[in-house]
Structures are given as structure tokens and as C-alpha cells.
XYZ file of N, CA and C in Angstrom:
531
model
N 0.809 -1.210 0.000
C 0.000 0.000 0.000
C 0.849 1.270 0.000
N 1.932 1.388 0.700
C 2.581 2.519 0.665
C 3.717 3.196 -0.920
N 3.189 2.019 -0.961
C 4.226 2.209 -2.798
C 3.475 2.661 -3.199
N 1.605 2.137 -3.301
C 0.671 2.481 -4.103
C 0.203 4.133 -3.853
N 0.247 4.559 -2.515
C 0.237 5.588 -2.079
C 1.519 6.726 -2.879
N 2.367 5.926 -2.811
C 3.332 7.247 -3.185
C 3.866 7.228 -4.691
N 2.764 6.250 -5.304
C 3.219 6.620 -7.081
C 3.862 5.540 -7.431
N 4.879 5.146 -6.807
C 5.960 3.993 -7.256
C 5.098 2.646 -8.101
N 4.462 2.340 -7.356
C 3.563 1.225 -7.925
C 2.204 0.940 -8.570
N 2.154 1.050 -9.940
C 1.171 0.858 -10.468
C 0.547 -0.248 -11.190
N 0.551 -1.488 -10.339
C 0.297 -2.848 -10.780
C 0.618 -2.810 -12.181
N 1.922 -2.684 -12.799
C 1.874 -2.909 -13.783
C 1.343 -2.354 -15.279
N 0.677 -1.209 -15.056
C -0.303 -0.648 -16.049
C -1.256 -1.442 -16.147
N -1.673 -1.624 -15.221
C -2.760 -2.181 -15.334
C -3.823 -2.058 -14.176
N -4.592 -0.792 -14.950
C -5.454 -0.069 -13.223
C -6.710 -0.841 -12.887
N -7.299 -1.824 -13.660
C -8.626 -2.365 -13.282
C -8.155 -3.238 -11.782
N -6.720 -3.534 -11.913
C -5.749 -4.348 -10.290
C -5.826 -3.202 -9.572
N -5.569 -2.260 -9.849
C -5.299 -1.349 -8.464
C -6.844 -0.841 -8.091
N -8.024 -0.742 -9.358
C -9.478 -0.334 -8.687
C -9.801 -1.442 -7.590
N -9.658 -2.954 -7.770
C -9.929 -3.731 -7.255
C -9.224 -3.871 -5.971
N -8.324 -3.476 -5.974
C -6.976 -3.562 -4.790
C -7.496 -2.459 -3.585
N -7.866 -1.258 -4.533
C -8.295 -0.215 -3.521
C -9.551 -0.412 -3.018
N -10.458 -1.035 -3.847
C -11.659 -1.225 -3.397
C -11.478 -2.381 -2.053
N -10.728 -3.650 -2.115
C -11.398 -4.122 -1.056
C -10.513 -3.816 0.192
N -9.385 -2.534 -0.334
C -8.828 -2.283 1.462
C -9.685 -1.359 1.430
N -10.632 -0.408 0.910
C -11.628 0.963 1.202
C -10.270 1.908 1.789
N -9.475 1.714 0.894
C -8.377 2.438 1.038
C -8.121 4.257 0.793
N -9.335 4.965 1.529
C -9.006 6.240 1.568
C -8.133 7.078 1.160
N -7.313 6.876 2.060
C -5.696 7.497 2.187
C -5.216 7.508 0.990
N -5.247 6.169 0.142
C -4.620 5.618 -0.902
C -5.363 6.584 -2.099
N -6.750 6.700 -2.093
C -7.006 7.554 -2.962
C -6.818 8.645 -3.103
N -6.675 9.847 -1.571
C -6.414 10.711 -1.684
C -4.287 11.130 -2.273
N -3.850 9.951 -1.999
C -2.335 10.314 -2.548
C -2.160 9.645 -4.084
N -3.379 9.156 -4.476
C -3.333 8.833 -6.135
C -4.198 10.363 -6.655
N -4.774 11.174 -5.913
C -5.505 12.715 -6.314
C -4.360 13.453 -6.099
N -3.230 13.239 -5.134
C -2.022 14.136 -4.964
C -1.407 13.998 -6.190
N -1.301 12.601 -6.531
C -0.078 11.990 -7.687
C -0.682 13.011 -9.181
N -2.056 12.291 -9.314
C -2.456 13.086 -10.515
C -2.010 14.560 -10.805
N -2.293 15.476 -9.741
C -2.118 17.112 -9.751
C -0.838 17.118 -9.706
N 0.115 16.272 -9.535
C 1.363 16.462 -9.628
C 2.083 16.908 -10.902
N 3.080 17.943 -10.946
C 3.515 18.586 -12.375
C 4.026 17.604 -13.000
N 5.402 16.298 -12.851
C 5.233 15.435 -13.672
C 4.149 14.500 -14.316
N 2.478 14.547 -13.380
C 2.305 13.646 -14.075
C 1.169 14.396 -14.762
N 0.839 15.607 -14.818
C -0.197 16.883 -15.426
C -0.561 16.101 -17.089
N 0.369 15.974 -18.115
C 0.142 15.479 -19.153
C -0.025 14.375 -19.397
N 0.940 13.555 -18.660
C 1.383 12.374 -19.738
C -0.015 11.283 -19.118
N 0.039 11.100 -17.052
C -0.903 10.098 -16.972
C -2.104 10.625 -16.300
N -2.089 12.287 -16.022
C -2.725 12.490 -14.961
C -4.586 12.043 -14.855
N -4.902 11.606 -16.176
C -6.218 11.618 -16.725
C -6.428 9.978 -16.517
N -5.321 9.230 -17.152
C -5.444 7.635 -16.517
C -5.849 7.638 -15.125
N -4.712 8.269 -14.214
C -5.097 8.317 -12.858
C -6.487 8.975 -12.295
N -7.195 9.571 -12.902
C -8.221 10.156 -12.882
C -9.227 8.875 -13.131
N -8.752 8.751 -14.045
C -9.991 7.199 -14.593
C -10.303 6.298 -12.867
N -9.022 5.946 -12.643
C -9.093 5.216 -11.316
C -9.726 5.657 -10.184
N -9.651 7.478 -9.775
C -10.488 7.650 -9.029
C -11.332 7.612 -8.872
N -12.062 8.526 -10.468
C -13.175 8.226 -10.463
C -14.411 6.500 -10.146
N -13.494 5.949 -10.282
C -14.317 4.276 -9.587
C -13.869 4.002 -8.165
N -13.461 4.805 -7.654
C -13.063 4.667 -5.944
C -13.229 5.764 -5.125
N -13.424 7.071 -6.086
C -13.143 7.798 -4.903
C -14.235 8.674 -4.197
N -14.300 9.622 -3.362
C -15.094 10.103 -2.934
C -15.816 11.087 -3.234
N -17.091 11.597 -2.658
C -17.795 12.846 -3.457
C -16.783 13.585 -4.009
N -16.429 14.374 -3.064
C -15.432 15.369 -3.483
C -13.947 15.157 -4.359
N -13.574 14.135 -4.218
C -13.101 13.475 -5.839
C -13.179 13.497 -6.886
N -14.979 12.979 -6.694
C -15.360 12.827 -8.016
C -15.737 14.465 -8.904
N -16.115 14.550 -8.008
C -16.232 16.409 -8.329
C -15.568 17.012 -9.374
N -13.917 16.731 -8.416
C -12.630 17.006 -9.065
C -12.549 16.203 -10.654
N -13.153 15.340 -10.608
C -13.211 14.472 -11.821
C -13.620 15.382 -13.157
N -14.774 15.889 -12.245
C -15.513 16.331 -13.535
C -15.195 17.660 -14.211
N -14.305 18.674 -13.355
C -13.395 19.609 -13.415
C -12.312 19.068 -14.659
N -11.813 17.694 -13.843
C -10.590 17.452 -15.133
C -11.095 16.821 -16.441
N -12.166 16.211 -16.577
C -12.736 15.833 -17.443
C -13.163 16.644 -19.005
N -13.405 18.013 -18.017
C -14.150 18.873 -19.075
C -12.669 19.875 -19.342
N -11.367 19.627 -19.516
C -10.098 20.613 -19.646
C -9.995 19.906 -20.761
N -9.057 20.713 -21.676
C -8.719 20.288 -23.303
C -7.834 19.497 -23.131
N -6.791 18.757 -22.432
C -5.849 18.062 -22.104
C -6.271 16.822 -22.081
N -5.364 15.792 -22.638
C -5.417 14.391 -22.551
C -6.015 13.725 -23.894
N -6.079 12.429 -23.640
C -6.207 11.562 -25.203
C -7.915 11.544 -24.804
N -8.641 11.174 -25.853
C -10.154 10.710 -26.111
C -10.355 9.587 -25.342
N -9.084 8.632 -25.941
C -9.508 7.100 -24.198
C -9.821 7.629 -23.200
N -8.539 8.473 -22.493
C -8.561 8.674 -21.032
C -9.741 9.229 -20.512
N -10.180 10.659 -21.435
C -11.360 11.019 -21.146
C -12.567 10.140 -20.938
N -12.836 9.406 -22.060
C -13.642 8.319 -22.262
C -13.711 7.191 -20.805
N -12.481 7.437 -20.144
C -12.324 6.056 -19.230
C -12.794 7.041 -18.220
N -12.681 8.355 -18.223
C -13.023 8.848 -16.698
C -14.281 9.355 -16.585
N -15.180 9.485 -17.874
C -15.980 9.744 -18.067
C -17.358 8.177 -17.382
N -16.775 6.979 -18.076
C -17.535 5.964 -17.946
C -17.342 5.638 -16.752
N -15.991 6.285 -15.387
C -15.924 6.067 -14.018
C -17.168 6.733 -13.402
N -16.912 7.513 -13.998
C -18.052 8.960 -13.077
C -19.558 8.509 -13.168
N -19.895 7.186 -14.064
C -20.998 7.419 -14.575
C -21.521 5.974 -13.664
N -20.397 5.112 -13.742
C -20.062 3.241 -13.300
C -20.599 3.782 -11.285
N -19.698 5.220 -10.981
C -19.771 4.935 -9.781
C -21.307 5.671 -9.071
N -21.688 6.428 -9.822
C -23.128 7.044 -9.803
C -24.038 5.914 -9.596
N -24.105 4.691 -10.494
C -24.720 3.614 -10.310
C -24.269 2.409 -9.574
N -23.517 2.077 -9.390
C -22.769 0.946 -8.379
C -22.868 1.415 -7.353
N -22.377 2.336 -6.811
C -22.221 2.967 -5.463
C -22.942 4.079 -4.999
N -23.545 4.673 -5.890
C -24.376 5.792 -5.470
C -23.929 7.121 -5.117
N -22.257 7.242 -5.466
C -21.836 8.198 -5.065
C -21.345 8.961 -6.064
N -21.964 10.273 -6.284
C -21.472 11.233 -7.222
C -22.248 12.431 -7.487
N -21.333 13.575 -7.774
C -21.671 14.523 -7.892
C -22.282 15.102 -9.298
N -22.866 16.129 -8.952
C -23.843 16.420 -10.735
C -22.872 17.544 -11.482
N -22.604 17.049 -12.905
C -21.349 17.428 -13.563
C -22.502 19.065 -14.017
N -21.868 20.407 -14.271
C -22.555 21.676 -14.573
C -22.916 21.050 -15.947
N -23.680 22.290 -16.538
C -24.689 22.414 -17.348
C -22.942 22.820 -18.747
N -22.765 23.869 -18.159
C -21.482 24.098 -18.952
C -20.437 22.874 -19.473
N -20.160 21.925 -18.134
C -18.824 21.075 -18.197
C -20.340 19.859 -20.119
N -21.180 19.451 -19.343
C -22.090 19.016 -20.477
C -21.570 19.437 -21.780
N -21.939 20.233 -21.754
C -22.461 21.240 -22.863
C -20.751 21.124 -23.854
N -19.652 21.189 -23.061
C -18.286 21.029 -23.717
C -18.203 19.831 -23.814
N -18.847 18.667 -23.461
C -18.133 17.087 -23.975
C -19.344 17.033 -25.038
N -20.438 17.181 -24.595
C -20.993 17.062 -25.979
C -20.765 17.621 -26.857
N -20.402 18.448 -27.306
C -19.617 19.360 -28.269
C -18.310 18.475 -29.167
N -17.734 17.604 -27.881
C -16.814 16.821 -28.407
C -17.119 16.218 -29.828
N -15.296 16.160 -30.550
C -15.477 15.795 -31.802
C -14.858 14.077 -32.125
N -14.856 13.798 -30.691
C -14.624 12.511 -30.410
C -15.836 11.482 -30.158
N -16.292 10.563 -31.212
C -17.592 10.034 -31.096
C -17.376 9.687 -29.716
N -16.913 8.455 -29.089
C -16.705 7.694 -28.088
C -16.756 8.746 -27.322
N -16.442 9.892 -26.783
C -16.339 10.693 -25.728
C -17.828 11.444 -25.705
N -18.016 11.680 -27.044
C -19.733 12.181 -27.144
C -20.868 11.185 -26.785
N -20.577 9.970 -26.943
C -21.138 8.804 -26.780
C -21.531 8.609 -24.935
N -20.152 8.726 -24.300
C -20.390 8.805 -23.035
C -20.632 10.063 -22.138
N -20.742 11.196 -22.623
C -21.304 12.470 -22.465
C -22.899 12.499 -22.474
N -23.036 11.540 -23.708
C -24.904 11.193 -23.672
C -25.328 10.579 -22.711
N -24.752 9.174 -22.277
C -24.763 8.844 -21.284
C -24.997 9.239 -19.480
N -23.888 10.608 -19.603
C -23.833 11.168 -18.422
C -25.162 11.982 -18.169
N -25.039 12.246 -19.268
C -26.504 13.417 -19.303
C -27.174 12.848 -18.698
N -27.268 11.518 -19.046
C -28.853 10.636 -19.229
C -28.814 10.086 -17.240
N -27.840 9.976 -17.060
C -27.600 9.261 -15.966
C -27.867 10.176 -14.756
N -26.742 11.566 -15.140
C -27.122 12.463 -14.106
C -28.274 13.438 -13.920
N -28.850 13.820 -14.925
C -30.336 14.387 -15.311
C -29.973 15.790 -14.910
N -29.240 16.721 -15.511
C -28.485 17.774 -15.100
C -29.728 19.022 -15.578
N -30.110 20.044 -15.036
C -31.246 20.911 -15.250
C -30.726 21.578 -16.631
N -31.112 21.482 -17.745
C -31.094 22.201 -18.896
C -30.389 21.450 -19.906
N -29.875 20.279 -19.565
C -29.468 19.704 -20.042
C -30.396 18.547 -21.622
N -31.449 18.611 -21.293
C -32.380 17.691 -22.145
C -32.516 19.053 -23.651
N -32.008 20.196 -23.502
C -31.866 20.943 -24.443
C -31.167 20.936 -25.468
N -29.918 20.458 -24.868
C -28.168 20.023 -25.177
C -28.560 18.545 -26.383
N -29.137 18.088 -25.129
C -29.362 16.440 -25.723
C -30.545 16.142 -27.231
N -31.224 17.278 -27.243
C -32.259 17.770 -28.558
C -31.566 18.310 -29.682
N -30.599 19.148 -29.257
C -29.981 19.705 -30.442
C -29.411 18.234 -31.194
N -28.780 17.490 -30.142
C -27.969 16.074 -30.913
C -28.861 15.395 -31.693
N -30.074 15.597 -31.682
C -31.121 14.523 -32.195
C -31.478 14.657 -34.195
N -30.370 15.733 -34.528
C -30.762 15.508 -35.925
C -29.716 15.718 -36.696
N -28.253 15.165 -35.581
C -27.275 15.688 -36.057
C -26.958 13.946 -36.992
N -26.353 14.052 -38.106
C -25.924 12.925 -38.492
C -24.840 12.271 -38.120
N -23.987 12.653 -37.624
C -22.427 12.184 -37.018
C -22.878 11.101 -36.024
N -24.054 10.775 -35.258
C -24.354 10.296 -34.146
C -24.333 8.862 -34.997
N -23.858 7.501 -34.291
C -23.868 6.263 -34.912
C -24.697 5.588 -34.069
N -24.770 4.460 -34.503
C -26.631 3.996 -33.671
C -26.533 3.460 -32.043
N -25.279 3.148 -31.833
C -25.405 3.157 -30.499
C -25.439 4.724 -29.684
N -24.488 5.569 -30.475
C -24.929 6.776 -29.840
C -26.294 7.392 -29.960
N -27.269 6.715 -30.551
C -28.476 7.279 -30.739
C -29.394 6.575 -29.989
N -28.841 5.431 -29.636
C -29.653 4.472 -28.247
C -29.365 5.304 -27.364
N -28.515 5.380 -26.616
C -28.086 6.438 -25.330
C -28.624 7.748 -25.710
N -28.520 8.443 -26.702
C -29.594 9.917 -26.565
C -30.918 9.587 -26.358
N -31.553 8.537 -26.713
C -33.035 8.567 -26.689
C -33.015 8.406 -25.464
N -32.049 7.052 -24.701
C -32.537 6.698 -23.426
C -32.103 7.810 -22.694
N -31.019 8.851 -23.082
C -31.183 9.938 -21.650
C -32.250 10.958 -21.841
N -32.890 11.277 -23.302
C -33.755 12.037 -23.744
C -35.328 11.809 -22.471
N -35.654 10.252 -22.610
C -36.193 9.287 -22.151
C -35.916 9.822 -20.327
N -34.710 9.927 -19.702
C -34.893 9.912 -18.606
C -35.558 11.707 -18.334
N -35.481 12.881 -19.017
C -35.983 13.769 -18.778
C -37.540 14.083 -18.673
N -38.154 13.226 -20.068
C -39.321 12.191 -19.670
C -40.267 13.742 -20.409
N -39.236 14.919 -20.582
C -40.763 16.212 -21.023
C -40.670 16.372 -22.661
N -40.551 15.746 -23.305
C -40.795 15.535 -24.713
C -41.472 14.666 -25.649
N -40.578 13.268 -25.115
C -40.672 12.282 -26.122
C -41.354 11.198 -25.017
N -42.388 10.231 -25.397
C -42.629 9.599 -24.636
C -42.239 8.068 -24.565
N -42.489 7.027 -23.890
C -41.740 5.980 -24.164
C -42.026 5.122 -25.549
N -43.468 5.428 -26.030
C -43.599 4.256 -27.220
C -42.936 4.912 -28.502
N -42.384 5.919 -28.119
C -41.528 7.241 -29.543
C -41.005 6.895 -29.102
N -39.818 6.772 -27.907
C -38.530 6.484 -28.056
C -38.295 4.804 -28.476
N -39.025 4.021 -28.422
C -38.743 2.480 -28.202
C -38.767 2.538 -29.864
N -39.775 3.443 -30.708
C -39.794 3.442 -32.130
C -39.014 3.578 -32.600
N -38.567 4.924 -32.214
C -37.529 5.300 -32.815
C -35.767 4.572 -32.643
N -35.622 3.785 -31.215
C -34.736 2.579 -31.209
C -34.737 1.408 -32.096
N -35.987 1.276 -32.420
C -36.262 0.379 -32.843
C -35.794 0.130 -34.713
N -35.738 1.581 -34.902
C -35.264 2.117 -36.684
C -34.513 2.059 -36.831
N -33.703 1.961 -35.552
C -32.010 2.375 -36.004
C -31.344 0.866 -36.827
């Protein structure tokens, strides 16, 4: 644990070992010095968004928070985003713990010109039900770039706002794709 704490050890590149590792010590501490490691100036570019991925599936409100802060910055690859994006969303539902990403931070991943990152931006929407957000998620609805799984996830977060479209239109319109 104390390696894992201070950076040295990262199972290998391979973080789904260290989510699991942290999860069954409920290793606090450990998360808060993998949130130190991230903000750290060596690791700002190269991993700080991997390490982000990991918190986001372990860590705490106020973590995740931080998540969604780094999430929505121009920095980092489309995976990483993508991986910290699907944390924020994994731990909302598994665990119940998470904070509601702004209307703004939205509004910039959907914008994204990265399907996969727009893909799980729909998602978030849909998951976190963010106030103004089902606006965001309308404009996407006649854009063509959207591929049919990204158009399952807009209906179903369209679907969770529930003031437009009703369920036998959305199941139709799943159903076309």
C-alpha cells in the first residue's frame, strides 16, 4: 500500500488491479495520494487523466467532483477522457456516489469531436439528469455524425428527462435504427 500511495507502484499498467486492490482495502488514504499523484507537475500530461480514470471508480464525493473539473479541460487523449468519463458514470450507479457534472462542463463534452467521448457524455446526461441539459441532448437529435449506439443512449437519456418524447416514440424510434 505505501508504494501504491506514493506513485511507485502501479500494478503494472494495469489499473482495473489497483481499482480492485483499492476497493477491497476501502483504502481512503490511498485515494487521496493517487488525487495528490495526478495534480502532480510530472504527471499533469502524460498520466494524470489515466489516474483520474481510477479515481473516479473509488473515490469520494469530493473526488469525483474534481473528476468532472478534469474531465471537461482540453488536455489528454479521447480514451482517457472516455475512461473517466464511464468512471463517473459506473460509480453514480454501483455505489451511489457522485456529484452532478454543470450544465457548462455538459455542454463542452458534448460538443466533443470525439464520437466515443460524445457517446459517453450522452450517457452522463442521461444518468445524471443535469437541469437544462435535455436541451443540449435535442440539439444532438438531428445531427448525423451520431452512430446507432450513440443514438440508443440519446433517446434513453432524452427518455430519462421524460418532457418531450414519450416511451412508445422512443422504443420506435430505437427500434429504426
Amino acid at each position: 500500500l505505501p508504494a501504491v500511495q506514493s506513485g511507485e507502484f502501479d500494478f503494472g499498467g494495469k489499473p482495473e488491479h489497483l481499482v480492485y486492490a483499492l476497493q477491497s482495502l476501502g483504502a481512503s488514504d490511498a485515494v487521496a495520494s493517487l488525487v495528490r499523484l495526478a495534480k502532480g507537475k510530472p504527471n499533469r500530461e502524460k498520466r494524470s487523466l489515466d489516474i483520474w480514470g481510477i479515481v473516479s471508480q473509488v473515490g469520494d464525493t469530493a473526488q469525483l467532483n474534481e473528476g468532472w473539473q478534469v474531465v471537461a479541460g482540453k488536455q489528454g487523449s479521447s480514451r482517457a477522457k472516455t475512461t473517466l468519463l464511464d468512471g463517473l458514470i459506473q460509480s453514480k450507479r454501483e455505489r451511489g456516489i457522485g456529484s452532478m457534472p454543470s450544465l457548462g462542463t455538459l455542454s463542452h463534452l458534448l460538443a466533443d469531436r470525439n464520437k466515443m467521448v460524445k457517446r459517453s457524455a450522452i450517457e452522463a446526461a442521461g444518468e445524471f439528469v443535469v437541469k437544462g441539459a435535455d436541451l443540449l441532448l435535442r440539439s444532438l437529435e438531428p445531427s448525423a455524425d451520431l452512430d446507432a449506439e450513440s443514438r440508443k443512449r440519446l433517446y434513453w437519456a432524452l427518455g430519462r428527462y421524460g418532457s418531450w418524447l414519450n416511451e412508445s416514440v422512443i422504443l420506435a424510434r430505437i427500434a429504426s435504427l
